[in-house]
Coordinates of C-alpha atoms in Angstrom, one line a residue:
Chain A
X1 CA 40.9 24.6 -32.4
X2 CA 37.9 25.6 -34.4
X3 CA 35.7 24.7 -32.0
X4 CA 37.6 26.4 -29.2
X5 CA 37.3 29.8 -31.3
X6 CA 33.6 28.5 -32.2
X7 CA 32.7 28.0 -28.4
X8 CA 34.2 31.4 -27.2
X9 CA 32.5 33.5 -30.0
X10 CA 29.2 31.7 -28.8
X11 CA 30.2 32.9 -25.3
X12 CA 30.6 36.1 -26.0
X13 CA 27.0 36.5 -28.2
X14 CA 25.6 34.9 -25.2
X15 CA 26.8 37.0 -23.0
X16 CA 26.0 40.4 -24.7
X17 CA 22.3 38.7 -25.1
X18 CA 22.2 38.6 -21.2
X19 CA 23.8 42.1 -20.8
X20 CA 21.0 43.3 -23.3
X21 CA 18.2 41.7 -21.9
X22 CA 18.5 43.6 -18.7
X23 CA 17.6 47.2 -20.8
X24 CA 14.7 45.2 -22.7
X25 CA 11.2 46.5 -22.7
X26 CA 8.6 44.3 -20.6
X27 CA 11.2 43.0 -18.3
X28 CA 13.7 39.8 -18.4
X29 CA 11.9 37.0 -20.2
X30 CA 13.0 34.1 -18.2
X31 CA 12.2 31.3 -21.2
X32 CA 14.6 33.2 -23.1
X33 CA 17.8 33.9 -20.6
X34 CA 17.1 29.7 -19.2
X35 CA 18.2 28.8 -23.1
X36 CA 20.9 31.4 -23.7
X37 CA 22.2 30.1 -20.7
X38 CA 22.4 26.8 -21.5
X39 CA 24.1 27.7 -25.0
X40 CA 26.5 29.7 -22.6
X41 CA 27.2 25.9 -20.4
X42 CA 27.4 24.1 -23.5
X43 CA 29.8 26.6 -25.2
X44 CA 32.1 26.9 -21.9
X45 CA 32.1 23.0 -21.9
X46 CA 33.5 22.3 -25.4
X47 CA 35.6 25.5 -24.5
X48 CA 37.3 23.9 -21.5
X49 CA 37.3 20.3 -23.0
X50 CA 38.9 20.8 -26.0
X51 CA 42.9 20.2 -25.6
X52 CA 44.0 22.9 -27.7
X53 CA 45.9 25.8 -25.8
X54 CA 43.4 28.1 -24.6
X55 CA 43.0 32.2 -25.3
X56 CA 43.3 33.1 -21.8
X57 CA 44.2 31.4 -18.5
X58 CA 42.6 29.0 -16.9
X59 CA 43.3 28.5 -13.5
X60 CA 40.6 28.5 -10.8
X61 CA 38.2 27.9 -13.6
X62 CA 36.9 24.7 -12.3
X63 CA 35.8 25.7 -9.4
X64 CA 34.1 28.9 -11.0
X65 CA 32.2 26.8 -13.1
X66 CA 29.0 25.3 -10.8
X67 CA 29.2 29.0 -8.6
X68 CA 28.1 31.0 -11.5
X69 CA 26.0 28.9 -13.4
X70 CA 24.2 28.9 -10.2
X71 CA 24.8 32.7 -10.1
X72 CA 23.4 33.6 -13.5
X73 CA 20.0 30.8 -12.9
X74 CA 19.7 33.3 -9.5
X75 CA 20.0 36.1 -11.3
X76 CA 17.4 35.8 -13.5
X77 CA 15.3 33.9 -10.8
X78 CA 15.2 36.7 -8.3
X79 CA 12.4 39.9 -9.3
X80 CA 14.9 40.9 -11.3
X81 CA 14.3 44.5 -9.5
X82 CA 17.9 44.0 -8.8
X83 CA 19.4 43.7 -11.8
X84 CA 17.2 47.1 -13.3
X85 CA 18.3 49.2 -10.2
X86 CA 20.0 52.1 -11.6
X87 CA 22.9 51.9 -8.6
X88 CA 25.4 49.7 -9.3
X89 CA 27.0 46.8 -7.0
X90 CA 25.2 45.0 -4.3
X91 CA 23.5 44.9 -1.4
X92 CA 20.8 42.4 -2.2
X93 CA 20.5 38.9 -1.0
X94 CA 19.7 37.1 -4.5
X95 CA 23.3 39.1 -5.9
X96 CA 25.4 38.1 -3.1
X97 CA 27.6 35.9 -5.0
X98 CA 28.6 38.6 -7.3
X99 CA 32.4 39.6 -7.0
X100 CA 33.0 43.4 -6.4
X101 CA 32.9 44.2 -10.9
X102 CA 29.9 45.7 -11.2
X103 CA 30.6 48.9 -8.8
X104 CA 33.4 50.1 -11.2
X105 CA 31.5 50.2 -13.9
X106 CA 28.7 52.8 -15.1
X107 CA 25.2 51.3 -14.8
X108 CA 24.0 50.5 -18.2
X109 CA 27.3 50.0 -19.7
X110 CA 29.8 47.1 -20.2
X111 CA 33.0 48.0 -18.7
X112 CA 35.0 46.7 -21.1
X113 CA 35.6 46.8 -25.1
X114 CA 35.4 43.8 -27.5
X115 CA 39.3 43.1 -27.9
X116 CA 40.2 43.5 -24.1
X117 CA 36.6 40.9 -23.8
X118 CA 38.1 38.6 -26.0
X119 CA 41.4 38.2 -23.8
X120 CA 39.5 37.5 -20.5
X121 CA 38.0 34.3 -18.9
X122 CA 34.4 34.8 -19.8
X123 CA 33.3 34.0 -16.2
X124 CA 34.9 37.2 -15.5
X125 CA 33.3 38.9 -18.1
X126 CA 29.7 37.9 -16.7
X127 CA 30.3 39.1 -13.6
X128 CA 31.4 42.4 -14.9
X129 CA 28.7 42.5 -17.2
X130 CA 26.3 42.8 -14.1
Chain B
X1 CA -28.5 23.5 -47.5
X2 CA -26.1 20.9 -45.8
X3 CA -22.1 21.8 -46.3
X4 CA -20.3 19.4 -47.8
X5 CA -17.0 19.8 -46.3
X6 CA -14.0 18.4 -48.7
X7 CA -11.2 17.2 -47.5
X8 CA -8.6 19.0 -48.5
X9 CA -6.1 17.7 -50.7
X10 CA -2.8 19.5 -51.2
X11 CA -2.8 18.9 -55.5
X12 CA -6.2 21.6 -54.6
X13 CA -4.8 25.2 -55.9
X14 CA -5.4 27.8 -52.8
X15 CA -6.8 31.4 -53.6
X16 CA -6.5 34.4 -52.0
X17 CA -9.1 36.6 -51.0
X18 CA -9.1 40.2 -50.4
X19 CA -10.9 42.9 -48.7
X20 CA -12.8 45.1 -50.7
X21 CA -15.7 47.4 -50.4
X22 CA -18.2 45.1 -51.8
X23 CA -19.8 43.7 -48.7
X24 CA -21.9 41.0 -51.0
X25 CA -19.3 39.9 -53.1
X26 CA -18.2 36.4 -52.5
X27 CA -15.8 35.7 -50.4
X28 CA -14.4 39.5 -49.8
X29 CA -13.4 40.2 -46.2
X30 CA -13.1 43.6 -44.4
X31 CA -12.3 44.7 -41.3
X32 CA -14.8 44.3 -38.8
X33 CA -13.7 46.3 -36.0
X34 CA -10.7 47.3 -34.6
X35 CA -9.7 48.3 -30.6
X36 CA -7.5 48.8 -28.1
X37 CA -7.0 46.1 -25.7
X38 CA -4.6 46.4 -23.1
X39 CA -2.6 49.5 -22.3
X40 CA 1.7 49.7 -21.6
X41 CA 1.4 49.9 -17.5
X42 CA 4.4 50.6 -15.0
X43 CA 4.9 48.3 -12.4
X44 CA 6.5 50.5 -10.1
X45 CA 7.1 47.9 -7.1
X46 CA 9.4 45.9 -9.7
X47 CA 10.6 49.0 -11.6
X48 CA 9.5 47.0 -14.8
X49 CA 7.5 48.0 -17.4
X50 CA 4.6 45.6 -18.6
X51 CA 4.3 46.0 -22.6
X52 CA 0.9 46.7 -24.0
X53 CA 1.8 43.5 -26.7
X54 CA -0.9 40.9 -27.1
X55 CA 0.4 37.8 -26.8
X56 CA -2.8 35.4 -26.9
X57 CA -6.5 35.9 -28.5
X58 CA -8.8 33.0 -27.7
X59 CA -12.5 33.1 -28.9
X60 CA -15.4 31.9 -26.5
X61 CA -17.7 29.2 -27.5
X62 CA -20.8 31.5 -28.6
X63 CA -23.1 30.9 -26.7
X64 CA -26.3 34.3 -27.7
X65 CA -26.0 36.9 -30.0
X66 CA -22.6 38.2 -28.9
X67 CA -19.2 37.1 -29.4
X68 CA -16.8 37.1 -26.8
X69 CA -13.0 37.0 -26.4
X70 CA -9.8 36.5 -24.1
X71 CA -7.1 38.6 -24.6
X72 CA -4.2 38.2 -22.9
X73 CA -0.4 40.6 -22.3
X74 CA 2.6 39.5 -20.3
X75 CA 0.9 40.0 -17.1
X76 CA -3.4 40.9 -17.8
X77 CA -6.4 38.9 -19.4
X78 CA -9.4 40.2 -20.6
X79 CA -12.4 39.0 -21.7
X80 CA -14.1 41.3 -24.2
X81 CA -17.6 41.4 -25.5
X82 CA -18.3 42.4 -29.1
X83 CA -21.9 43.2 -29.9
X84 CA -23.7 44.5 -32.8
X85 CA -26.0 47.4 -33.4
X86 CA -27.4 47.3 -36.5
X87 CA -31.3 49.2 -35.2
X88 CA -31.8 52.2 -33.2
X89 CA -35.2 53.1 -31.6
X90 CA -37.1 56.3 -32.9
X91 CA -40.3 57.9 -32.1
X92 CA -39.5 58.9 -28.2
X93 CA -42.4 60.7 -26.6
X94 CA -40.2 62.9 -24.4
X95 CA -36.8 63.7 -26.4
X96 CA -36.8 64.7 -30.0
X97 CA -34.6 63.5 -32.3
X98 CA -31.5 65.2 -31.3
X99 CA -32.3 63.9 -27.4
X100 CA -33.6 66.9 -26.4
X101 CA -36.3 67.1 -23.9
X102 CA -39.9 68.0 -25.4
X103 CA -41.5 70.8 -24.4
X104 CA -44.3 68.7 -22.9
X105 CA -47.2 71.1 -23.9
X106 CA -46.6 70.3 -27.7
X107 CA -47.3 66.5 -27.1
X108 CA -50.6 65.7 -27.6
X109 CA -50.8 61.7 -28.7
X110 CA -48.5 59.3 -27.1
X111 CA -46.3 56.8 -29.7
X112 CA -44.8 53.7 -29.2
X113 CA -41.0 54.0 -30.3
X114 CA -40.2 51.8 -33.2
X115 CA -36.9 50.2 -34.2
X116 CA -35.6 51.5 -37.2
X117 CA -32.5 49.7 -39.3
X118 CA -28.9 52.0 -39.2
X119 CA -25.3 51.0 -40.4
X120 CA -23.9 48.5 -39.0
X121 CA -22.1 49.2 -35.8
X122 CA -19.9 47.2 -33.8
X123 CA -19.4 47.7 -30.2
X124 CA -16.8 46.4 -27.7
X125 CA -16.4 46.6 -24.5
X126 CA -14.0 44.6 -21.7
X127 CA -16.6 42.9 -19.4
X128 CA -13.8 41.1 -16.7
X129 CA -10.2 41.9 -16.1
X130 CA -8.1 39.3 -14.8
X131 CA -5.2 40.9 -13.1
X132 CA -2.3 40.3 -10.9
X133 CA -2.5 36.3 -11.6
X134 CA 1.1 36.1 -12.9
X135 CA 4.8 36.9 -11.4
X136 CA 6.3 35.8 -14.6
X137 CA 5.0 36.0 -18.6
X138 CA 2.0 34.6 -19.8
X139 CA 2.6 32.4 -22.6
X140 CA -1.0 30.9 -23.3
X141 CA -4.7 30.7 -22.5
X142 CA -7.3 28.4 -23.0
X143 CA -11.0 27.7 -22.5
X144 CA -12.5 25.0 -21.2
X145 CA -14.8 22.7 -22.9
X146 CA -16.8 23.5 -19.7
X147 CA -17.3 27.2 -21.1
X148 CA -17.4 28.5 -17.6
X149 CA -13.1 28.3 -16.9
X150 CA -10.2 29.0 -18.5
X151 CA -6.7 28.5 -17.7
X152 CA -3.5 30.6 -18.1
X153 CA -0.1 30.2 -18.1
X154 CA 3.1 31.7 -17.6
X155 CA 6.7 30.3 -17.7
X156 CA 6.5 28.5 -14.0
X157 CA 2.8 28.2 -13.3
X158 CA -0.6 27.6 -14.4
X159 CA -3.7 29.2 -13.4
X160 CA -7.3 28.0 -13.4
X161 CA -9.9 30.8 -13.5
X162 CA -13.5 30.8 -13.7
X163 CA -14.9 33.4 -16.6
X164 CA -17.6 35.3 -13.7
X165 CA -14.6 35.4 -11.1
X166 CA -11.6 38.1 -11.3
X167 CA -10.3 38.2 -7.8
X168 CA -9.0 35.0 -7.3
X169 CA -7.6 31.9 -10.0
X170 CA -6.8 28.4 -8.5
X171 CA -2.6 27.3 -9.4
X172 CA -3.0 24.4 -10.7
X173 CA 0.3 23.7 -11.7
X174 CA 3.5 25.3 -10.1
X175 CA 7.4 24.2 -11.4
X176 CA 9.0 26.9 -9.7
X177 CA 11.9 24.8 -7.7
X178 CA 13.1 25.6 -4.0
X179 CA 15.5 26.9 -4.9
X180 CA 15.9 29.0 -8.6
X181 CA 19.7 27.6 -9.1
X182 CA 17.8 24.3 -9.8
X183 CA 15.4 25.6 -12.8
X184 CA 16.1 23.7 -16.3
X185 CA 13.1 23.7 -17.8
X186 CA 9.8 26.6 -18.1
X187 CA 6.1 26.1 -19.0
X188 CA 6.2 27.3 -23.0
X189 CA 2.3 26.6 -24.0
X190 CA -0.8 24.7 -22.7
X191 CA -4.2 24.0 -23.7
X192 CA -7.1 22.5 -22.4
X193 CA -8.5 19.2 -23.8
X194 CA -11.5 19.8 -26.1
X195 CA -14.2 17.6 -24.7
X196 CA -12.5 16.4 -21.2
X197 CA -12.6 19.0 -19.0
X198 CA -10.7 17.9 -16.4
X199 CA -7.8 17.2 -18.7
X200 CA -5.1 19.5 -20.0
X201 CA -1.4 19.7 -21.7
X202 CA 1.2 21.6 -21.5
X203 CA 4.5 22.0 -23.2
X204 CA 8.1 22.6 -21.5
X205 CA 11.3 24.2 -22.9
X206 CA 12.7 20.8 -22.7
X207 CA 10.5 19.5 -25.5
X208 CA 8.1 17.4 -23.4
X209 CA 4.8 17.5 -22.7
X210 CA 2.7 16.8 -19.6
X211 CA -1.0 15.5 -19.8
X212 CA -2.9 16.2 -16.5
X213 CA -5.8 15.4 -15.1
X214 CA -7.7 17.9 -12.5
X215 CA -9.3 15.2 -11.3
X216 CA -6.4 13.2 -9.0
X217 CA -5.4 16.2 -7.4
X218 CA -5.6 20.1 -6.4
X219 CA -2.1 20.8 -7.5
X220 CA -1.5 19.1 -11.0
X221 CA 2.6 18.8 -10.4
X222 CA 2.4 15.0 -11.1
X223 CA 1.2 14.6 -14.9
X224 CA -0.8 11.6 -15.7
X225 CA 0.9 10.8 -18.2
X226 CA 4.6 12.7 -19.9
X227 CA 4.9 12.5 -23.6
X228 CA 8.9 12.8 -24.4
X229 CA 11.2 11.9 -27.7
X230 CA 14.4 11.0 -26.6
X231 CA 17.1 13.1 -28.2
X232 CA 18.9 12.0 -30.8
X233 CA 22.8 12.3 -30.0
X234 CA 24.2 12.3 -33.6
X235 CA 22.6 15.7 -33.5
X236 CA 23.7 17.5 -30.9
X237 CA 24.9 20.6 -31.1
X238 CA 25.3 23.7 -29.0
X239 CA 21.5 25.2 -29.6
X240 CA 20.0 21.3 -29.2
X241 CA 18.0 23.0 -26.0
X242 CA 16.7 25.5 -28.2
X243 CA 15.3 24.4 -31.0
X244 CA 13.9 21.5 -28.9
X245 CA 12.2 23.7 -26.8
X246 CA 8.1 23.5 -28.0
X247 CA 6.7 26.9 -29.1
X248 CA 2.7 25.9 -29.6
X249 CA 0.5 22.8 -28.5
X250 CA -2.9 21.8 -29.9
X251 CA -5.2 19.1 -29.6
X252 CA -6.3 18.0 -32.6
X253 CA -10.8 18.2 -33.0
X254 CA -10.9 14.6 -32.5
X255 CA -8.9 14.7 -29.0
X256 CA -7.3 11.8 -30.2
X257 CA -3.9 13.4 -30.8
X258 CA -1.4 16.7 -30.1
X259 CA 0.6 18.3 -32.6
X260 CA 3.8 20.3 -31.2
X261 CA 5.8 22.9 -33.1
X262 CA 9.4 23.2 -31.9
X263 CA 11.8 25.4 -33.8
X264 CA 12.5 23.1 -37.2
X265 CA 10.0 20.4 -36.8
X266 CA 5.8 19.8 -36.2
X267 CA 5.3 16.5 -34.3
X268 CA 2.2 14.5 -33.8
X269 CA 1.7 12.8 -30.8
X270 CA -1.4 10.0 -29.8
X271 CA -2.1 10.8 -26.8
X272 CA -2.3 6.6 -26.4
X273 CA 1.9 6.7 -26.7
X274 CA 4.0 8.5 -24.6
X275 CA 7.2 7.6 -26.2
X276 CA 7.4 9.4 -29.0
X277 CA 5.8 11.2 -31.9
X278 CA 3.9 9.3 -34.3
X279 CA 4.8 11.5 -36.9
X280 CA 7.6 14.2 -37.7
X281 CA 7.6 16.3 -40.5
X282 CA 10.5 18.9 -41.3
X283 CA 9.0 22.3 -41.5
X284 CA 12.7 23.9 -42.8
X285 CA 15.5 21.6 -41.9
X286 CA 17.4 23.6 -44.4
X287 CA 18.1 25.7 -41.2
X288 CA 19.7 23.1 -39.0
X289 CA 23.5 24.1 -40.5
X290 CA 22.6 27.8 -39.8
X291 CA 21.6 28.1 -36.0
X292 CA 24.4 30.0 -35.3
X293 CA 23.8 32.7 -37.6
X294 CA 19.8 32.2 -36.1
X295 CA 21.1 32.5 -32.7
X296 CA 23.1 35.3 -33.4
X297 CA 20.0 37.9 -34.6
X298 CA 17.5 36.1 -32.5
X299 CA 15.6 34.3 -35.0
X300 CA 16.4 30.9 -33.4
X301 CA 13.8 32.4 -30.1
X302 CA 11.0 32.7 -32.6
X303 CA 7.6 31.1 -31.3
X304 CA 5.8 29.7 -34.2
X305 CA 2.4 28.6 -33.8
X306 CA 0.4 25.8 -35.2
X307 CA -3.0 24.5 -36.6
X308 CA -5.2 21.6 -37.7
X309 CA -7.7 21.4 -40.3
X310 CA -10.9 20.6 -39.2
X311 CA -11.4 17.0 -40.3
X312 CA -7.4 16.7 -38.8
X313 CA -5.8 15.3 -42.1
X314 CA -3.8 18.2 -42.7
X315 CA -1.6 20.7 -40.1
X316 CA -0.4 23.7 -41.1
X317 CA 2.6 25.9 -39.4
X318 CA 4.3 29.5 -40.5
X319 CA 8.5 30.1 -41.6
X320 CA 10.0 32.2 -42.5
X321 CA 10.1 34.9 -45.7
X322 CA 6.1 34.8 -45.5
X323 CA 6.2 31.2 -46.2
X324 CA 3.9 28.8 -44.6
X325 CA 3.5 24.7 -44.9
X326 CA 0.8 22.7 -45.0
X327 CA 1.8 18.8 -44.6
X328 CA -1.2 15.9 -45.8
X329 CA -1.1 12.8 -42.8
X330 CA -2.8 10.7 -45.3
X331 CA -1.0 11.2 -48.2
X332 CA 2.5 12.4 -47.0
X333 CA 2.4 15.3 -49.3
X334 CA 3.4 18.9 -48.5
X335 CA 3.3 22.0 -50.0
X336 CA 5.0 25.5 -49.2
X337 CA 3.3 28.4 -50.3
X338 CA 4.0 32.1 -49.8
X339 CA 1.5 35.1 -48.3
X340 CA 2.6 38.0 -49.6
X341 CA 1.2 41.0 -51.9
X342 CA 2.6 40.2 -55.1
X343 CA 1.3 36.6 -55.0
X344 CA -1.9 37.4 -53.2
X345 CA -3.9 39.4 -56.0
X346 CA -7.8 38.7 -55.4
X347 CA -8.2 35.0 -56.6
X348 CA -4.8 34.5 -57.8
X349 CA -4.3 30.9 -57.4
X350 CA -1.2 30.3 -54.9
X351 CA 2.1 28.8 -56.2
X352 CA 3.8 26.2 -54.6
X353 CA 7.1 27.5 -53.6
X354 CA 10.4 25.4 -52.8
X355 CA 13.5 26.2 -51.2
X356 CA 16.9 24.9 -52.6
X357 CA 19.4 23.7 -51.0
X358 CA 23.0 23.6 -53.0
X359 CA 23.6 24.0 -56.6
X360 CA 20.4 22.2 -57.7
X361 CA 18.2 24.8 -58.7
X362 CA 14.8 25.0 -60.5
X363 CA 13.3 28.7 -61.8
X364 CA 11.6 30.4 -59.2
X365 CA 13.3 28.3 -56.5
X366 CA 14.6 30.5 -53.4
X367 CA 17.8 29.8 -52.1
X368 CA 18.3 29.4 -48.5
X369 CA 20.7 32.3 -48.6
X370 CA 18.4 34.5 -49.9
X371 CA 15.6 33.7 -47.5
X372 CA 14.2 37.0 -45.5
X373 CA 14.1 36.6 -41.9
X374 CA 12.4 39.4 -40.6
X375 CA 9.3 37.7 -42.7
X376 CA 8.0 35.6 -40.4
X377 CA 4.6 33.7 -40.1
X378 CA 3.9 32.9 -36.4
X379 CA 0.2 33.0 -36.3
X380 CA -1.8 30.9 -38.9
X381 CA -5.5 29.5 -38.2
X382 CA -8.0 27.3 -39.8
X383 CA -11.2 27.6 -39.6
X384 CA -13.3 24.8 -38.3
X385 CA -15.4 23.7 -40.4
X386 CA -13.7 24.6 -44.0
X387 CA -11.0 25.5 -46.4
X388 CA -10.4 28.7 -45.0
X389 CA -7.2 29.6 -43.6
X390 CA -5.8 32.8 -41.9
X391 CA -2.6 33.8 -42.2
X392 CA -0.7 36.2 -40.3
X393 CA 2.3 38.0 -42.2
X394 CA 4.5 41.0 -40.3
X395 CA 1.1 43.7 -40.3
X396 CA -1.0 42.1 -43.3
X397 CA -3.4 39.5 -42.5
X398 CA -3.5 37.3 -45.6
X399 CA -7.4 34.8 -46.2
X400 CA -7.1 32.0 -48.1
X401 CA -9.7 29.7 -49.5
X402 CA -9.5 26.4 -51.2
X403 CA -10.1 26.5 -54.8
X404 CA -12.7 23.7 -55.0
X405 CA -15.0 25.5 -51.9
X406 CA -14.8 28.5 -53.9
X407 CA -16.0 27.0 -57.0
X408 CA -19.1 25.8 -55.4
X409 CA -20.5 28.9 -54.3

């Protein structure tokens, strides 16, 4: 159970370091989102493979698993001009697996506070986050 | 007079010198000059902004009175030229002193100008700008034992240029995939072999490292040889990529050997063996039960450099609360020692520090808790030839001098 609650705090860090890298002066650094992004795989892993119950639901997880990996890797691999655009949602090829999150929320913002982000499925939470 | 250069030996006490404003006093440094090398720009096709921050210096080999550097940000390198003046000429025929033209009826005899000596003035100026080389960061730069090229490289590719030519670089190396889903590892540092110059290393996030050779082919995608430790499972953990991940290469001045700094270890490699490291030493393994914590404010992303000495018996690397370590191949001895102001008065012999782990504690031990993480050393240097090291600390720049040079001047 520890490492469950271990694994999803990891997440979250992870997450917020992506989030935060977006506003960073000089750009993404792509060394540094390739290893947060790994901690994030490893993290979900131990997440989903330990038997204890989990925090949140998690159906339809499996198959969101390889898509946005792939989508965050994109993400960071495209000019990134994308990501700093001040409109929100999509319209470019390199986001167009992103689900429909990001045009709700105000650009430059996360759309949700810490407790309602603890209760979601962190994939959810990525693709809100951009 | 012919040097005798000692090998160090870490039992030597280390002293620290300081700048003062006796120019002729042994061992006192000053600054020499100071200038503004590259400029925050707008990239305003990719909405990004490219900082100002230097992230490489590399010297030329010097090759007439000037010196001459590379300089390099996230996207621009720049080689620089740093001359002295220490004459001026006097006696003009046409201009007075003040460079104003004479009225010519009032000269009668014609002079030859003589030099006269004036204070020493130093005098830089960018001579070649190498731009738009790079999509991604530049990590590193190095010259070639050739003197005439020097490569750069960012996280995905490596770029050959020649020092007289600025509008076009040769990619000599290229790991971006097909398709960016498939990226796993990124370029972290290279460096050019220093007396082949057709061969060069560099280092990947993954921990390996990749020996090429210019001379098989154009594009240097397929190493020569691949240098890589196989990881050790019983330490796995969540930030295993990460700390694994090499922050600085260098050849050793033999070209016999590398030495790699990850995040907790410095690693020697022969360039004869390919499967591992023949030596390992623990820089602060102290850390390894705190990465989280490291991860959490960032510290665990921290790029620490290396150095040899120059006879390659001892390497030195930076930590963190302005310690640095200095570890002895022959003898297996290391020593931690500290840069900071309150250790560092003008030839205060340097104390060897330790860090304590648990309830074992000596007197003037630091305990890991205690340790100051915004105090780091990332940059140290050594010089060439002797007992002088360089030591980088937050905004202080910290010279150090073995004791036994010292007492032979």
């Amino acid at each position: 159970m520890e490492f469950k609650l271990e694994a999803h705090r990891i997440v979250s860090i992870s997450l917020g370091k992506i989030y935060n890298s977006r506003v960073q002066r000089g750009g993404i650094k792509l060394h540094k989102n390739l290893l947060v992004s790994l901690v994030l795989r490893s993290a979900r892993q131990v997440y989903l493979s330990d038997p204890c119950p989990g925090l949140y639901l998690e159906d339809g997880e499996e198959e969101m698993e390889t898509g946005n990996v792939a989508n965050l890797i994109s993400i960071f691999g495209s000019s990134f001009s994308g990501l700093l655009r001040k409109s929100p949602g999509g319209g470019r090829e390199e986001e167009e697996g992103e689900e429909s999150g990001p045009e709700a929320a105000e650009p430059g913002q996360i759309c949700c506070d810490k407790p309602v982000l603890r209760d979601i499925n962190p994939w959810s939470t990525a693709i809100v986050a951009f | 007079m012919r040097w005798h250069q000692a090998v160090p030996q870490l039992s030597h006490p280390w002293v620290s010198l300081q700048s003062k404003n006796a120019p002729h006093s042994q061992g006192e440094y000053d600054v020499y000059s100071t200038f503004q090398s590259h400029e925050p720009e707008f990239d305003y096709l990719k909405s990004l902004e490219i900082e100002e921050k230097i992230n490489k210096i590399k010297w030329l080999p010097q090759q007439n009175a000037a010196h001459s550097l590379l300089s390099t940000n996230d996207k621009t390198i720049k080689l620089w030229k740093v001359t002295e003046r220490d004459k001026r000429p006097e006696g003009y025929n046409l201009k007075d002193e003040e460079g104003k033209l004479k009225d010519l009826s009032t000269v009668t005899s014609l002079q030859v100008p003589v030099l006269k000596p004036m204070d020493l003035m130093v005098e830089v100026s960018p001579r070649r700008i190498f731009a738009n080389g790079h999509t991604y960061h530049i990590n590193s730069i190095s010259v070639n034992s050739d003197c005439e090229t020097y490569m750069s490289a960012d996280d995905l590719r490596i770029n050959l240029w020649h020092l007289a030519v600025t509008d076009r670089s040769f990619n000599i190396v290229d790991i971006k995939p097909a398709n960016m889903e498939d990226l796993t590892e990124v370029i972290t540092a290279s460096e050019f072999h220093p007396h082949h110059c057709n061969l060069f290393v560099y280092s990947s996030s993954k921990g390996s490292l990749r020996l090429c050779d210019m001379r098989a082919a154009a594009l240097c995608d397929k190493h020569s040889k691949l240098f890589e430790e196989p990881e050790d499972p019983s330490s796995r953990s969540f930030f295993s990529e990460i700390i694994s991940s090499v922050s600085d290469v260098k050849f050793s001045h033999s070209g016999r050997y590398m030495l790699t700094r990850d995040y907790l270890t410095v690693k020697v490699w022969d360039l004869n063996m390919e499967a591992r490291p023949i030596e390992t030493y623990q820089v602060h393994d102290y850390l390894r039960s705190k990465l989280c914590s490291l991860y959490e404010n960032d510290c665990i992303f921290d790029k620490f450099e290396c150095a040899w000495n120059g006879s390659d018996s001892v390497i030195m690397t930076g930590a963190y609360n302005n310690f640095f370590r200095m570890f002895d191949r022959n003898s297996k001895r290391d020593v931690t020692l500290e840069a900071s102001r309150e250790s560092s008065k003008p030839r205060a012999v340097l104390k060897p520090r330790r860090v304590c782990v648990g309830s074992k504690r000596r007197r003037d031990d630091i305990s890991v808790d205690s340790l100051d993480f915004t105090k780091k050393i990332l940059h140290t240097a050594w010089h060439p030839a002797e007992n002088i090291i360089a030591i980088a600390a937050t905004n202080n720049l910290y010279i150090f001098q073995d004791k036994v040079n010292s007492d032979m001047h």
